[in-house]
């Protein structure tokens, strides 16, 4: 059964904070990423946050940072119970469409090695010049 998630652009500080809380749960608590690495100071400047909710709970998010020649899509995460759903793909498709609307045709991102096959199936290519 196909699930379609309601994805939006975060327009308020509260919406950005809600997305950051999910990132804290996934990256800091579950994956052990140091908090100062996850929260790099860019969340309230130079980026756009996209998020999905289920009632009052943010269940997925990604942010886009815009540079002159490309957009960097980063900090993609989904709540544990939504990781085997189309949520991540739909978040990225929404972000791609927004970036294309803004005139961008080149996107980069980083992922863990275990997720590389997923992103390669989605059309991304590995750059050997970036660790």
PDB file of C-alpha atoms in Angstrom:
ATOM      1  CA  UNK A   1       0.000   0.000   0.000  1.00  0.00           C
ATOM      2  CA  UNK A   2       1.428   3.375  -1.058  1.00  0.00           C
ATOM      3  CA  UNK A   3       1.711   5.971   1.682  1.00  0.00           C
ATOM      4  CA  UNK A   4       1.721   9.647   0.870  1.00  0.00           C
ATOM      5  CA  UNK A   5       3.072  11.913   3.566  1.00  0.00           C
ATOM      6  CA  UNK A   6       2.188  15.550   4.108  1.00  0.00           C
ATOM      7  CA  UNK A   7       5.495  17.378   3.679  1.00  0.00           C
ATOM      8  CA  UNK A   8       5.938  21.084   4.317  1.00  0.00           C
ATOM      9  CA  UNK A   9       8.550  23.797   4.471  1.00  0.00           C
ATOM     10  CA  UNK A  10       9.287  24.900   8.035  1.00  0.00           C
ATOM     11  CA  UNK A  11       8.203  28.526   8.251  1.00  0.00           C
ATOM     12  CA  UNK A  12       8.563  29.244  11.960  1.00  0.00           C
ATOM     13  CA  UNK A  13      11.233  28.817  14.599  1.00  0.00           C
ATOM     14  CA  UNK A  14       8.951  26.311  16.341  1.00  0.00           C
ATOM     15  CA  UNK A  15       8.725  24.166  13.202  1.00  0.00           C
ATOM     16  CA  UNK A  16      12.508  24.244  12.774  1.00  0.00           C
ATOM     17  CA  UNK A  17      12.948  23.353  16.443  1.00  0.00           C
ATOM     18  CA  UNK A  18      10.573  20.399  16.078  1.00  0.00           C
ATOM     19  CA  UNK A  19      12.652  19.095  13.153  1.00  0.00           C
ATOM     20  CA  UNK A  20      15.825  19.614  15.208  1.00  0.00           C
ATOM     21  CA  UNK A  21      14.322  17.558  18.041  1.00  0.00           C
ATOM     22  CA  UNK A  22      13.853  14.635  15.657  1.00  0.00           C
ATOM     23  CA  UNK A  23      17.442  15.047  14.469  1.00  0.00           C
ATOM     24  CA  UNK A  24      18.638  15.044  18.088  1.00  0.00           C
ATOM     25  CA  UNK A  25      16.715  11.810  18.719  1.00  0.00           C
ATOM     26  CA  UNK A  26      17.973  10.061  15.564  1.00  0.00           C
ATOM     27  CA  UNK A  27      21.521  11.315  15.159  1.00  0.00           C
ATOM     28  CA  UNK A  28      22.642  12.165  18.704  1.00  0.00           C
ATOM     29  CA  UNK A  29      20.719   9.652  20.832  1.00  0.00           C
ATOM     30  CA  UNK A  30      20.393   6.684  18.434  1.00  0.00           C
ATOM     31  CA  UNK A  31      23.548   7.017  16.322  1.00  0.00           C
ATOM     32  CA  UNK A  32      25.902   8.674  18.816  1.00  0.00           C
ATOM     33  CA  UNK A  33      26.776  11.713  16.688  1.00  0.00           C
ATOM     34  CA  UNK A  34      28.239  14.438  18.926  1.00  0.00           C
ATOM     35  CA  UNK A  35      25.681  17.195  19.410  1.00  0.00           C
ATOM     36  CA  UNK A  36      28.160  19.892  18.329  1.00  0.00           C
ATOM     37  CA  UNK A  37      28.630  18.055  15.003  1.00  0.00           C
ATOM     38  CA  UNK A  38      24.912  17.622  14.359  1.00  0.00           C
ATOM     39  CA  UNK A  39      23.999  21.209  15.193  1.00  0.00           C
ATOM     40  CA  UNK A  40      26.510  23.268  13.249  1.00  0.00           C
ATOM     41  CA  UNK A  41      24.987  26.744  13.536  1.00  0.00           C
ATOM     42  CA  UNK A  42      23.345  26.701  10.098  1.00  0.00           C
ATOM     43  CA  UNK A  43      19.834  25.752  11.176  1.00  0.00           C
ATOM     44  CA  UNK A  44      18.550  29.297  11.515  1.00  0.00           C
ATOM     45  CA  UNK A  45      20.548  30.839   8.659  1.00  0.00           C
ATOM     46  CA  UNK A  46      21.153  30.035   4.991  1.00  0.00           C
ATOM     47  CA  UNK A  47      18.958  26.955   4.764  1.00  0.00           C
ATOM     48  CA  UNK A  48      15.446  25.681   4.268  1.00  0.00           C
ATOM     49  CA  UNK A  49      13.979  22.880   6.381  1.00  0.00           C
ATOM     50  CA  UNK A  50      11.420  20.400   5.094  1.00  0.00           C
ATOM     51  CA  UNK A  51       9.440  18.183   7.447  1.00  0.00           C
ATOM     52  CA  UNK A  52       6.647  15.652   7.643  1.00  0.00           C
ATOM     53  CA  UNK A  53       4.230  15.270  10.547  1.00  0.00           C
ATOM     54  CA  UNK A  54       1.898  12.626  11.820  1.00  0.00           C
ATOM     55  CA  UNK A  55      -0.587  14.595  13.900  1.00  0.00           C
ATOM     56  CA  UNK A  56       1.568  16.633  16.353  1.00  0.00           C
ATOM     57  CA  UNK A  57       4.785  14.654  15.857  1.00  0.00           C
ATOM     58  CA  UNK A  58       7.529  15.389  13.310  1.00  0.00           C
ATOM     59  CA  UNK A  59       8.323  12.030  11.708  1.00  0.00           C
ATOM     60  CA  UNK A  60      10.887  13.066   9.114  1.00  0.00           C
ATOM     61  CA  UNK A  61      12.977  16.018   8.010  1.00  0.00           C
ATOM     62  CA  UNK A  62      15.747  17.209   5.720  1.00  0.00           C
ATOM     63  CA  UNK A  63      17.398  20.567   5.219  1.00  0.00           C
ATOM     64  CA  UNK A  64      18.775  22.284   2.137  1.00  0.00           C
ATOM     65  CA  UNK A  65      21.666  24.747   2.173  1.00  0.00           C
ATOM     66  CA  UNK A  66      22.042  26.907  -0.891  1.00  0.00           C
ATOM     67  CA  UNK A  67      25.368  27.851  -2.451  1.00  0.00           C
ATOM     68  CA  UNK A  68      25.969  29.787  -5.694  1.00  0.00           C
ATOM     69  CA  UNK A  69      26.372  26.696  -7.923  1.00  0.00           C
ATOM     70  CA  UNK A  70      24.694  23.884  -5.996  1.00  0.00           C
ATOM     71  CA  UNK A  71      22.430  22.948  -3.138  1.00  0.00           C
ATOM     72  CA  UNK A  72      23.498  20.667  -0.326  1.00  0.00           C
ATOM     73  CA  UNK A  73      20.775  18.344   0.968  1.00  0.00           C
ATOM     74  CA  UNK A  74      21.614  17.166   4.449  1.00  0.00           C
ATOM     75  CA  UNK A  75      20.425  15.998   7.843  1.00  0.00           C
ATOM     76  CA  UNK A  76      17.796  13.687   6.346  1.00  0.00           C
ATOM     77  CA  UNK A  77      16.225  11.488   8.990  1.00  0.00           C
ATOM     78  CA  UNK A  78      13.019   9.625   9.760  1.00  0.00           C
ATOM     79  CA  UNK A  79      11.540   8.472  13.020  1.00  0.00           C
ATOM     80  CA  UNK A  80      12.328   4.799  13.580  1.00  0.00           C
ATOM     81  CA  UNK A  81       8.808   3.545  12.837  1.00  0.00           C
ATOM     82  CA  UNK A  82       8.842   5.252   9.403  1.00  0.00           C
ATOM     83  CA  UNK A  83      12.230   4.045   8.128  1.00  0.00           C
ATOM     84  CA  UNK A  84      10.789   1.235   6.014  1.00  0.00           C
ATOM     85  CA  UNK A  85       8.239   3.515   4.354  1.00  0.00           C
ATOM     86  CA  UNK A  86       8.560   5.849   1.351  1.00  0.00           C
ATOM     87  CA  UNK A  87       8.974   8.843   3.702  1.00  0.00           C
ATOM     88  CA  UNK A  88      12.703   9.494   3.054  1.00  0.00           C
ATOM     89  CA  UNK A  89      12.204   9.304  -0.705  1.00  0.00           C
ATOM     90  CA  UNK A  90       9.197  11.627  -0.559  1.00  0.00           C
ATOM     91  CA  UNK A  91      11.087  14.138   1.601  1.00  0.00           C
ATOM     92  CA  UNK A  92      13.924  14.170  -0.929  1.00  0.00           C
ATOM     93  CA  UNK A  93      11.557  14.468  -3.898  1.00  0.00           C
ATOM     94  CA  UNK A  94       9.862  17.442  -2.248  1.00  0.00           C
ATOM     95  CA  UNK A  95      13.240  19.045  -1.536  1.00  0.00           C
ATOM     96  CA  UNK A  96      14.423  18.386  -5.129  1.00  0.00           C
ATOM     97  CA  UNK A  97      11.296  20.010  -6.543  1.00  0.00           C
ATOM     98  CA  UNK A  98      11.750  23.071  -4.338  1.00  0.00           C
ATOM     99  CA  UNK A  99      15.433  23.391  -5.293  1.00  0.00           C
ATOM    100  CA  UNK A 100      14.603  23.026  -8.975  1.00  0.00           C
ATOM    101  CA  UNK A 101      11.933  25.728  -8.569  1.00  0.00           C
ATOM    102  CA  UNK A 102      14.650  27.990  -7.128  1.00  0.00           C
ATOM    103  CA  UNK A 103      16.781  27.341 -10.224  1.00  0.00           C
ATOM    104  CA  UNK A 104      19.221  24.726  -8.922  1.00  0.00           C
ATOM    105  CA  UNK A 105      20.156  21.753 -11.080  1.00  0.00           C
ATOM    106  CA  UNK A 106      23.003  20.319  -8.989  1.00  0.00           C
ATOM    107  CA  UNK A 107      22.701  18.797  -5.519  1.00  0.00           C
ATOM    108  CA  UNK A 108      25.226  17.138  -3.236  1.00  0.00           C
ATOM    109  CA  UNK A 109      24.896  15.286   0.022  1.00  0.00           C
ATOM    110  CA  UNK A 110      26.691  12.967   2.391  1.00  0.00           C
ATOM    111  CA  UNK A 111      25.560   9.647   3.798  1.00  0.00           C
ATOM    112  CA  UNK A 112      26.918   6.797   5.856  1.00  0.00           C
ATOM    113  CA  UNK A 113      28.483   3.923   3.934  1.00  0.00           C
ATOM    114  CA  UNK A 114      25.619   1.573   4.804  1.00  0.00           C
ATOM    115  CA  UNK A 115      23.154   3.909   3.051  1.00  0.00           C
ATOM    116  CA  UNK A 116      25.236   4.418  -0.094  1.00  0.00           C
ATOM    117  CA  UNK A 117      23.495   1.627  -2.111  1.00  0.00           C
ATOM    118  CA  UNK A 118      20.108   3.240  -1.402  1.00  0.00           C
ATOM    119  CA  UNK A 119      21.266   6.634  -2.675  1.00  0.00           C
ATOM    120  CA  UNK A 120      22.988   5.137  -5.703  1.00  0.00           C
ATOM    121  CA  UNK A 121      19.690   3.427  -6.628  1.00  0.00           C
ATOM    122  CA  UNK A 122      18.087   6.860  -6.309  1.00  0.00           C
ATOM    123  CA  UNK A 123      20.437   8.316  -8.925  1.00  0.00           C
ATOM    124  CA  UNK A 124      23.253   9.700  -6.801  1.00  0.00           C
ATOM    125  CA  UNK A 125      26.856   8.960  -7.722  1.00  0.00           C
ATOM    126  CA  UNK A 126      29.801   8.555  -5.416  1.00  0.00           C
ATOM    127  CA  UNK A 127      32.486  11.195  -5.747  1.00  0.00           C
ATOM    128  CA  UNK A 128      35.914   9.738  -5.110  1.00  0.00           C
ATOM    129  CA  UNK A 129      37.426  13.170  -4.399  1.00  0.00           C
ATOM    130  CA  UNK A 130      35.332  13.603  -1.239  1.00  0.00           C
ATOM    131  CA  UNK A 131      35.868  11.305   1.774  1.00  0.00           C
TER     132      UNK A 131
END
